[in-house]
Coordinates of C-alpha atoms in Angstrom, one line a residue:
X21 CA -14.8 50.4 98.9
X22 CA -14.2 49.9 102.7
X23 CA -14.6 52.7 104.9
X24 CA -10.7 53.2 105.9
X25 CA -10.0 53.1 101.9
X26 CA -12.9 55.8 101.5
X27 CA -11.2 57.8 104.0
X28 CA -7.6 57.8 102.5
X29 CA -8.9 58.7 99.6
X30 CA -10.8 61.9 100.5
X31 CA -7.6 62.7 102.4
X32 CA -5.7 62.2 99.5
X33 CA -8.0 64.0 97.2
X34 CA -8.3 66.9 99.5
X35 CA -4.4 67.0 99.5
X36 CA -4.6 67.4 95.3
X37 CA -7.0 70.0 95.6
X38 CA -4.9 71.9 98.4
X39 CA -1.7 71.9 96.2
X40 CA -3.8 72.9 93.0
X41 CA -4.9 76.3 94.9
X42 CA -1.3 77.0 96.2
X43 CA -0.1 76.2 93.0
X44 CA -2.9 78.3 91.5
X45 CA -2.5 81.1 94.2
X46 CA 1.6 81.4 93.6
X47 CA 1.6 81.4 90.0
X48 CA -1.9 83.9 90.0
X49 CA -1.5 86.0 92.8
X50 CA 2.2 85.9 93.9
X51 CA 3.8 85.8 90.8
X52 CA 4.6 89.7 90.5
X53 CA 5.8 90.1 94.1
X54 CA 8.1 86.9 93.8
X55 CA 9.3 88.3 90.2
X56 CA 10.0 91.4 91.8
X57 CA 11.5 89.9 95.2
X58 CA 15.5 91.7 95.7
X59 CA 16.1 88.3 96.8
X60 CA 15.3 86.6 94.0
X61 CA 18.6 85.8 92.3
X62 CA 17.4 84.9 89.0
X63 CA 15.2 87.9 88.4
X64 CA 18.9 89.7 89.1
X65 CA 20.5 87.4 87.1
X66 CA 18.1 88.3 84.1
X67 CA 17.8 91.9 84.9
X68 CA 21.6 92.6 84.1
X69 CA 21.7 89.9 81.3
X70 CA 21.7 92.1 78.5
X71 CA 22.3 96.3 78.4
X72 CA 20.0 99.0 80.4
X73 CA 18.3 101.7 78.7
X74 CA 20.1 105.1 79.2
X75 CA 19.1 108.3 80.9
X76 CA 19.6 111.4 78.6
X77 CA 21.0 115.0 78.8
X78 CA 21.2 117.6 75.9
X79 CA 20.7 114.7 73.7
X80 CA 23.7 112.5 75.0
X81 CA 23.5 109.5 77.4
X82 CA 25.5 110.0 80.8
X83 CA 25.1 106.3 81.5
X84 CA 25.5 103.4 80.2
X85 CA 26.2 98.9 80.6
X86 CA 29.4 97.1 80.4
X87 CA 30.3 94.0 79.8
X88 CA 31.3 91.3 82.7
X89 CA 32.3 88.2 84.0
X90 CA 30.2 86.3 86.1
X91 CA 26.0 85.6 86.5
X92 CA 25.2 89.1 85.7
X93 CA 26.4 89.8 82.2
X94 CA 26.2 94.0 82.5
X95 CA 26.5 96.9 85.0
X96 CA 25.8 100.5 85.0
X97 CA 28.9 102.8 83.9
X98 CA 28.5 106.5 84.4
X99 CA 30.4 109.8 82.6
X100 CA 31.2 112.7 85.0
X101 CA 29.3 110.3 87.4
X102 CA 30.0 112.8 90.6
X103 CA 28.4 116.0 88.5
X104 CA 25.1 114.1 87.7
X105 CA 25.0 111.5 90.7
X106 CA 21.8 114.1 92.3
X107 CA 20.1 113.2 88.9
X108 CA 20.8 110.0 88.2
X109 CA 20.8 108.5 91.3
X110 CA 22.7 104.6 90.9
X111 CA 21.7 101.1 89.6
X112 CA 24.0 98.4 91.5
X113 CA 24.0 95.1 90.8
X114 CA 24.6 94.8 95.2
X115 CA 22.7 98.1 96.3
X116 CA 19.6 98.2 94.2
X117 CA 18.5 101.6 92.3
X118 CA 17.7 104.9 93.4
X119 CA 16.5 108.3 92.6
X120 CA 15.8 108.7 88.0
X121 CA 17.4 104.9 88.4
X122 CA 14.9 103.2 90.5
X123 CA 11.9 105.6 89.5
X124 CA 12.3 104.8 85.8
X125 CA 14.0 101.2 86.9
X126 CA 11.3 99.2 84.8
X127 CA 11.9 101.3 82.2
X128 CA 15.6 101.2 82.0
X129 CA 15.4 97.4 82.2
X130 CA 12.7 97.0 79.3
X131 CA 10.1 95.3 81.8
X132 CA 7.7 98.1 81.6
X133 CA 4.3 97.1 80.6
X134 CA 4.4 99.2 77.8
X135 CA 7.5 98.1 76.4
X136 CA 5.8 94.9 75.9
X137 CA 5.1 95.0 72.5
X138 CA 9.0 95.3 71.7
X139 CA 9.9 92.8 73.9
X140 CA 7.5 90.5 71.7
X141 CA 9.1 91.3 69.2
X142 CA 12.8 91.0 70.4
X143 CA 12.1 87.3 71.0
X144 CA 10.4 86.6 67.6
X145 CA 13.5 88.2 65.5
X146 CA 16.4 87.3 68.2
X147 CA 17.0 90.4 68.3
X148 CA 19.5 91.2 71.4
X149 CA 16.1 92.7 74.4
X150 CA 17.3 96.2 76.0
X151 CA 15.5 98.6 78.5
X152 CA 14.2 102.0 77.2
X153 CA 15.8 105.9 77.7
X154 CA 14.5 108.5 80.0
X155 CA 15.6 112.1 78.7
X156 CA 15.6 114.4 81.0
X157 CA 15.5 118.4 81.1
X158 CA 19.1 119.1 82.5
X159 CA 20.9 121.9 80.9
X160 CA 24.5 120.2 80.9
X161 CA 26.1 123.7 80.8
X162 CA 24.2 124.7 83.4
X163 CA 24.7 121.6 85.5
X164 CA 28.3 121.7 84.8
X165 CA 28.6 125.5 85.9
X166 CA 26.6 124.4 89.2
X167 CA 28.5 121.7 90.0
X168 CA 32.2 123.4 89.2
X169 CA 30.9 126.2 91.1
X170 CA 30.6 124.2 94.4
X171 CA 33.5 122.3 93.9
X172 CA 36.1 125.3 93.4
X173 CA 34.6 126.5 96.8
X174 CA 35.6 123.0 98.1
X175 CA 32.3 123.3 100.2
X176 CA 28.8 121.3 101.2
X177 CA 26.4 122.2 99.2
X178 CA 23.5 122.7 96.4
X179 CA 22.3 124.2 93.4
X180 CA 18.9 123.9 91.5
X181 CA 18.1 125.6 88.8
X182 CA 14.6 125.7 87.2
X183 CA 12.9 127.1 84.0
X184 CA 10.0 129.4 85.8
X185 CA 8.0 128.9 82.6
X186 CA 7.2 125.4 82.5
X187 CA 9.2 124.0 85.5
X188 CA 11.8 122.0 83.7
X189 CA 14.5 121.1 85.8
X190 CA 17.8 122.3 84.7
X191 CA 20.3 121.7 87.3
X192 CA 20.0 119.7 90.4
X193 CA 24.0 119.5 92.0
X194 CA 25.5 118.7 95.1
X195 CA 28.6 118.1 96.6
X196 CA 30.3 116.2 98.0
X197 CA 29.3 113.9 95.7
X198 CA 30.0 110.4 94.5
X199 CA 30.8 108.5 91.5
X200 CA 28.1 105.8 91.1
X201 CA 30.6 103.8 88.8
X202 CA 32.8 102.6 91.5
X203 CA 30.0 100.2 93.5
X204 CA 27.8 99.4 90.3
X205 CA 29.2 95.7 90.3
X206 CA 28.6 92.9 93.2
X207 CA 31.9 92.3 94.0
X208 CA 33.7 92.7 97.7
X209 CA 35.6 96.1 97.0
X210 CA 33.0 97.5 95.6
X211 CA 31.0 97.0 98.2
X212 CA 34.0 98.0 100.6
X213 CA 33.4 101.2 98.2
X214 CA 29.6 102.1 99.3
X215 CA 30.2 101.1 103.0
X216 CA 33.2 103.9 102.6
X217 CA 30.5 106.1 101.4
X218 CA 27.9 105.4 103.4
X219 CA 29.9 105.7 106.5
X220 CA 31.7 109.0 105.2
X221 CA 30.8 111.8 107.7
X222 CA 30.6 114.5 104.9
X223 CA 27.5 112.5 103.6
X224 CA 28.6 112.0 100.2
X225 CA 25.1 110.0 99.0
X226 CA 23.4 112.2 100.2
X227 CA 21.3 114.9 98.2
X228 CA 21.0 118.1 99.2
X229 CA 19.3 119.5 96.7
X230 CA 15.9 118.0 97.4
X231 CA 16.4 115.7 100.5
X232 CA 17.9 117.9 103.3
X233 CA 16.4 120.8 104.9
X234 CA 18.1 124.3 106.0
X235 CA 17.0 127.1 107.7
X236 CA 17.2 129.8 104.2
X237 CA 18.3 132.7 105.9
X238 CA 17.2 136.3 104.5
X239 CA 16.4 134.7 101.0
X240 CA 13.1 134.1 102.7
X241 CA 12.7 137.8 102.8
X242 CA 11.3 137.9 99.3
X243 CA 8.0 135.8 100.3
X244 CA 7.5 138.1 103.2
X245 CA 7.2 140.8 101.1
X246 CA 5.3 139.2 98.9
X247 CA 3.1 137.9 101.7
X248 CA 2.4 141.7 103.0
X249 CA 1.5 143.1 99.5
X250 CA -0.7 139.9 99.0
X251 CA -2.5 140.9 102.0
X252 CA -2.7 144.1 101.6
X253 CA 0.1 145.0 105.1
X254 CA 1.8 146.6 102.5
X255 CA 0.8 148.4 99.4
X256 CA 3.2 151.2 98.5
X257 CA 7.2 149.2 98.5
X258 CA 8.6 153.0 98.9
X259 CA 6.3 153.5 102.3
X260 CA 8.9 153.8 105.6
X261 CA 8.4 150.8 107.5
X262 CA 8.4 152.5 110.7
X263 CA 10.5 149.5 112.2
X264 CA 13.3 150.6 114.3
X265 CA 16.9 149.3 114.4
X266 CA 17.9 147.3 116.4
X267 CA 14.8 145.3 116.5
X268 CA 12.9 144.0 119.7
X269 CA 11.4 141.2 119.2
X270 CA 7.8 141.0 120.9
X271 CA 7.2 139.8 124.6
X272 CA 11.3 139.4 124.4
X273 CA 14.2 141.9 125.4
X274 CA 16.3 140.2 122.7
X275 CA 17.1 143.2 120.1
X276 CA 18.1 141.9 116.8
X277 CA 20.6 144.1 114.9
X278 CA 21.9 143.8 111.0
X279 CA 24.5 142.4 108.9
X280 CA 25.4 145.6 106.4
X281 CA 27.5 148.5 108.9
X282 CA 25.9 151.8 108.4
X283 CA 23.1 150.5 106.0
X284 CA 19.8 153.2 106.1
X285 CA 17.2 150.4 107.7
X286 CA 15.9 152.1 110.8
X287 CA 11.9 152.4 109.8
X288 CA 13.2 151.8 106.0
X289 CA 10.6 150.8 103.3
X290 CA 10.0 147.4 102.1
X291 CA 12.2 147.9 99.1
X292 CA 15.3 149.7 101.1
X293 CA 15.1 147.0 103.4
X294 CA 15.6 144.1 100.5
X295 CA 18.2 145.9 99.2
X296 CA 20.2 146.6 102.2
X297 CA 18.6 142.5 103.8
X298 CA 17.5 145.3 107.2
X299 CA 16.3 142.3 109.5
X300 CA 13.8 144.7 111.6
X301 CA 11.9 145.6 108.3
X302 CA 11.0 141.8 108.0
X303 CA 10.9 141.1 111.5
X304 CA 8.1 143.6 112.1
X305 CA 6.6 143.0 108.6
X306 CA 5.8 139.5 109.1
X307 CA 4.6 140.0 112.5
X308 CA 1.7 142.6 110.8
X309 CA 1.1 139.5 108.0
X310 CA 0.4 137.1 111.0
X311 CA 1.2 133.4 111.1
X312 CA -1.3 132.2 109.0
X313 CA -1.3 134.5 106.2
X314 CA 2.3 134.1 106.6
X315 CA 1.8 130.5 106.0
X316 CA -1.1 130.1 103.9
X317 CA 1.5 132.3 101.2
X318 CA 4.2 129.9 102.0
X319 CA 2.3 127.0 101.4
X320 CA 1.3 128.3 97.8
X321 CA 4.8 128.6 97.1
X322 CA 5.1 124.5 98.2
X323 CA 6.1 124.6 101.6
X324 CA 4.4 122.0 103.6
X325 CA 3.8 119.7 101.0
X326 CA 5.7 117.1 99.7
X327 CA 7.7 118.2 96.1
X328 CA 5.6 115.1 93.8
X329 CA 3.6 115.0 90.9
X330 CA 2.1 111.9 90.7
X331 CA 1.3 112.5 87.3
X332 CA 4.8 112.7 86.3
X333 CA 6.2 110.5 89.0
X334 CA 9.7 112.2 88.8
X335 CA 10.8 114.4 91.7
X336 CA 10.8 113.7 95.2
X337 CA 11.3 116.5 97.6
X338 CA 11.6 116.5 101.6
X339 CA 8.6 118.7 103.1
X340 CA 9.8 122.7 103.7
X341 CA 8.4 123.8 106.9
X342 CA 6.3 126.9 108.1
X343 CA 5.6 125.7 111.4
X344 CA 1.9 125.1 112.3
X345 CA 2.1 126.9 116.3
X346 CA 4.1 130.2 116.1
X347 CA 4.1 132.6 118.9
X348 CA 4.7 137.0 118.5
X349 CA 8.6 136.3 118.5
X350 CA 8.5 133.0 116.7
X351 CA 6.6 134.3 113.8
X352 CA 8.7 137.9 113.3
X353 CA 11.8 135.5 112.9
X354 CA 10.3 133.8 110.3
X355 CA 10.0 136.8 108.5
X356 CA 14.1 136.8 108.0
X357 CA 14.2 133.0 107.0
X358 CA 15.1 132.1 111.0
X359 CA 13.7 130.6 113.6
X360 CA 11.9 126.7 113.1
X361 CA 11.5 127.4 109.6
X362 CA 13.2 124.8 107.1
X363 CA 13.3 124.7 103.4
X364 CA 15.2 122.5 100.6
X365 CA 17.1 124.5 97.7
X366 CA 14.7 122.8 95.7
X367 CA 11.9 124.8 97.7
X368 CA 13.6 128.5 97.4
X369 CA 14.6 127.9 93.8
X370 CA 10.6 127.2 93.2
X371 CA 9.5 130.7 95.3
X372 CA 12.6 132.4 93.0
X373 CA 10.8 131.1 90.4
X374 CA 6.6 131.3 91.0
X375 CA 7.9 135.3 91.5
X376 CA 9.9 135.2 88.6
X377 CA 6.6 133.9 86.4
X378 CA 4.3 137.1 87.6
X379 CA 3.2 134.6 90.7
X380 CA 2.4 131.5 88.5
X381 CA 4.6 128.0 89.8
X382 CA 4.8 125.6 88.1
X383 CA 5.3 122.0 88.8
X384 CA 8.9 121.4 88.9
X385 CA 10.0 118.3 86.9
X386 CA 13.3 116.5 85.9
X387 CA 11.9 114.3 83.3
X388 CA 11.1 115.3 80.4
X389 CA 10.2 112.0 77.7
X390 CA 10.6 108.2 78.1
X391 CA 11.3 106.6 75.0
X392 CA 11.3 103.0 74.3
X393 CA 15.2 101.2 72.9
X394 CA 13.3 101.7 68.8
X395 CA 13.0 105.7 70.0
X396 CA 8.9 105.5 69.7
X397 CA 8.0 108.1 72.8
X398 CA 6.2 106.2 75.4
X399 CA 5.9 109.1 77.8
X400 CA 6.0 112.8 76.9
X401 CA 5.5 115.2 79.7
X402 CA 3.9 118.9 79.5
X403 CA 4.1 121.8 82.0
X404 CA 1.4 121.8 84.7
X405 CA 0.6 124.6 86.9
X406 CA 0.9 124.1 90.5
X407 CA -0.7 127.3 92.0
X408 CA -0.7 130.7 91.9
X409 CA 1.1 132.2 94.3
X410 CA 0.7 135.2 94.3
X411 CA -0.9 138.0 91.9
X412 CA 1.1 139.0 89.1
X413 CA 0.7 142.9 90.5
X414 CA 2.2 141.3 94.1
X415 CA 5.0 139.4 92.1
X416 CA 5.7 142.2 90.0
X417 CA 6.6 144.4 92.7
X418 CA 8.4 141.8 94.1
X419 CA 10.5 141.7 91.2
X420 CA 10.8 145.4 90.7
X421 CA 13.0 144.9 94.3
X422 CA 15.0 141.9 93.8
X423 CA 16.3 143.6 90.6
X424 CA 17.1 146.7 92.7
X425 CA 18.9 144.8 95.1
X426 CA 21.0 143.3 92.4
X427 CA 21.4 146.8 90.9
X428 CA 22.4 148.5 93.8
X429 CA 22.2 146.2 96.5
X430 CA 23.8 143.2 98.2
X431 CA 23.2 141.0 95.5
X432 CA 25.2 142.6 93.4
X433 CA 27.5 139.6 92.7
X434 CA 24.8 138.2 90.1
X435 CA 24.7 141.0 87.7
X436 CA 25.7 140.1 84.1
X437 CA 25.7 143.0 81.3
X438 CA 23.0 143.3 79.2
X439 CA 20.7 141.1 81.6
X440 CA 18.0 142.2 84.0
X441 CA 18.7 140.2 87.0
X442 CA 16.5 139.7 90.1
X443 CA 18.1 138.3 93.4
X444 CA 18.7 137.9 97.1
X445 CA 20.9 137.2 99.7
X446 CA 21.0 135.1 102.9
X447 CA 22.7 133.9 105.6
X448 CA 21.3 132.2 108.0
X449 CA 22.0 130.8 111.5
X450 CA 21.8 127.8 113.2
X451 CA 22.9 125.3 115.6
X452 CA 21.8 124.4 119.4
X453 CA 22.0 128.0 120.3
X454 CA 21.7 129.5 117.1
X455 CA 24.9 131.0 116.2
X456 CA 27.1 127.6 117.6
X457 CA 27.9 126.7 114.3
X458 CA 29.5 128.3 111.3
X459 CA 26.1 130.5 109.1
X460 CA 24.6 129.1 106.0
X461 CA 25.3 130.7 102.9
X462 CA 22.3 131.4 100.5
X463 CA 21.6 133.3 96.8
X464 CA 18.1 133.1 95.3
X465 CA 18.1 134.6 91.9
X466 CA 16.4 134.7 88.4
X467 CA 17.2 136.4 84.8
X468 CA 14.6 137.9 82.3
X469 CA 15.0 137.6 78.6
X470 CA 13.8 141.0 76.5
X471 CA 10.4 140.2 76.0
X472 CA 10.3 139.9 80.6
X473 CA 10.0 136.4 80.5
X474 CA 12.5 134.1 82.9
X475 CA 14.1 131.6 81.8
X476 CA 16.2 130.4 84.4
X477 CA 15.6 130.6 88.2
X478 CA 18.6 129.6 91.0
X479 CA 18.5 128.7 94.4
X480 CA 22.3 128.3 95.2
X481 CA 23.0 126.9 99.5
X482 CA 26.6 126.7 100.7
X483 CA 27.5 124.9 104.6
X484 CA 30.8 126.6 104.9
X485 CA 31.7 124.5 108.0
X486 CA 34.6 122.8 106.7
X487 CA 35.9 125.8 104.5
X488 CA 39.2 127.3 105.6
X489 CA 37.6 131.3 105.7
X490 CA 37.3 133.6 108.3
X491 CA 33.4 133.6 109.5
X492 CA 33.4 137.4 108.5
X493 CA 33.7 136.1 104.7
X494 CA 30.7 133.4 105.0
X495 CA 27.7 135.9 103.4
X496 CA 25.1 134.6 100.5
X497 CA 26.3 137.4 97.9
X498 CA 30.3 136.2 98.6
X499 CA 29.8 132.8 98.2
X500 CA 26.3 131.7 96.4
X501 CA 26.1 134.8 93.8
X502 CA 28.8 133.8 91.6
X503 CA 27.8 130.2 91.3
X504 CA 23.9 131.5 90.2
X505 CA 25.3 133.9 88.0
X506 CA 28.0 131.8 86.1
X507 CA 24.8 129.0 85.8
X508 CA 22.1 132.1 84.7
X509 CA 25.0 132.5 82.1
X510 CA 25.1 129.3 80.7
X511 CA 21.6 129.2 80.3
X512 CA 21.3 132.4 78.8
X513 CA 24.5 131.7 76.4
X514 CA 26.2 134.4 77.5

């Protein structure tokens, strides 16, 4: 062979051995990120070419596929979408997946590595493939008493409810909401339907229960107190505080006053001053803690830390905030749920609850099993323990003043006969200036069964700013306690 023939043939062979490794690298290497690409319309096209798997509550499915026209054969239908949109998030054949939709995704569409098996078998008998069911741990009694709740106010807002034992999730509402149904498909008004949504002021798609962060108002008064008789600033909850009223904050000349006319809270005790919500016994209280035994007891609870259990892979919360660099004045408002201080409901229902379980908190979770389309359990999950807290002694004299202020107290609103209730009240500030903008409206709450277990813990948060009240009628007992008591209710059956 002459040289120039040599050389076209190295060339050539080179060439062949160039697009055997691409070749080699795409189907080896890239094959899962191409399968997986959102732009790759025949992954799409397959993915909604036969029904998803459902996701569960109280033993019913609250989704479910319909039949179409067109490349994809199915999309996702919803019942009482609106009510459990915070759960489970949507599936749109134009938008993608979020929240239980896009975290159990491969399992609602059957391409789960462990559905494998089944999908073998589905090819071998004909049989028609479809994706697997999450179930989750929603109370739909209590998710529909949280959710009517909200929506007879007519207001912004949240509730999360959570089984202190074991950390089951049992309500997770917010409103306004939205009724996934309506963009599910890929055609032009129903994408003229999310672009509504998405550009709606009041935030419809938006959750916030666990993505949106508020300043929580005087419901954070019951881990100050906890904080002090965990460190020992307090021991004796009948002990006179000693702090005056009106307050003066430290190195300030602002004097901050309280919400209750003619309440007993100058130098009250720690359990006066939760059930009258005095502001200058937490003020002073969690200036004696300190900031960082403030926040090291916060961040037991969960602040600071992002709401996920890898393990479970379920619930994703936005970080609650004890800020890091507090000065004298910074830190005493913290002590009444003010100043830079932030928490989801999702946080305050899980410091209800850790006090509610003599200190223990448990991990909260929404899922509960994943089950393959033949019903065979893939998944099961069991309660794990997050931290704890707080001493049962500290959380038991915690308790012993939330159920006073119910009894006798502001938070009077949550009582049901027959039941011991626990709660708290809170309304907190906000805005450029603080008070520029219409208060938040919190309730923290929990019921015990006979044999002084909880059951059910509720964080409820109201934005008013759109209601048509008076300011003087925006308070955490008017506007949260009945919505936590009518959901404690349906939990408890009564």
């Amino acid at each position: 062979m002459n040289r120039p023939l040599r050389h076209i043939a190295v060339f050539c062979g080179a060439l062949v051995l160039a697009l055997l490794a691409r070749a080699t690298w795409v189907q080896f290497v890239q094959a899962d990120e191409l399968a997986n690409d959102p732009h790759n319309r025949r992954v799409k096209i397959e993915a909604f070419s036969y029904p998803r798997g459902n996701i569960i509550v109280g033993g019913q499915p609250i989704t479910g596929s319909v039949a179409t026209s067109g490349d994809f054969k199915y999309k996702r239908t919803y019942k009482d979408g609106p009510m459990y949109a915070p759960v489970t998030g949507f599936a749109s054949q134009a938008q993608g997946t979020t929240f239980l939709e896009g975290i159990y995704n491969k399992v609602l569409s059957g391409k789960d590595d462990r559905l494998a098996l089944k999908r073998a078998k589905d090819i071998l008998t004909g049989e028609k493939p479809r994706g697997g069911d999450v179930i989750t741990t929603i109370d739909p009694k209590a998710q529909k008493a949280a959710y009517k709740g909200l929506t007879d106010l007519n207001a912004k807002g949240a509730v999360v409810a959570l089984d202190p034992r074991n950390g089951k999730v049992l309500a997770l509402a917010s409103t306004p909401s939205y009724d996934p149904s309506v963009f599910a498909g890929i055609s032009n008004s129903e994408s003229r339907k999310f672009k509504a949504l998405d550009d709606d002021k009041t935030k419809p798609l938006s959750n916030r229960a666990l993505r949106e962060t508020f300043a929580p108002g005087s419901t954070f008064k019951i881990l100050t107190a906890a904080a002090a008789l965990e460190h020992g600033v307090v021991s004796d909850i009948d002990d006179p505080s000693g702090a005056p009223a009106p307050y003066q904050l430290p190195l300030s000349t602002t004097k901050i006053g309280n919400d209750v006319a003619g309440a007993p809270c100058d130098k009250a005790s720690l359990k006066t001053g939760m059930q009258w919500s005095c502001n200058n016994v937490f003020l002073d209280t969690a200036l004696k803690v300190g900031k960082d035994k403030m926040r090291e007891t916060a961040e037991k609870f969960g602040f600071n830390s992002d709401v996920y259990d890898k393990d479970f892979g379920d619930l994703l919360a936005t970080k609650s905030l004890y800020p890091d660099k507090l000065d004298k004045p910074q830190t005493a408002l913290t002590g009444m749920g003010q100043g830079s201080l932030t928490s989801t409901p999702m946080q305050m229902a899980m410091v209800a609850a850790g006090l509610a379980n003599d200190g223990k908190l448990m991990m909260p979770h929404i899922v509960d099993e994943v089950r393959g389309s033949d019903l065979s359990t893939i998944e099961k999950f069991e309660p794990k323990m997050m931290s704890q807290a707080v001493s049962a002694d500290t959380a038991k004299k915690v308790q012993q003043m939330m159920e006073y202020t119910v009894e006798k107290g502001t938070a009077d609103k949550a009582k049901i006969d027959g039941v011991t209730v626990g709660g708290k009240t809170g309304t907190a500030q906000h805005g450029a200036n603080v008070n520029d903008e219409r208060p938040y409206a919190w309730f923290v709450s929990y019921a015990k069964q006979s044999d002084g277990s909880s059951p059910v813990a509720v964080a409820v948060f109201v934005d008013p700013k759109d209601m048509d009240i008076p300011r003087s009628e925006i308070a955490g007992g008017k506007l949260g306690g009945p919505i936590a008591k009518q959901v404690m209710q349906a939990v408890l059956g009564k």
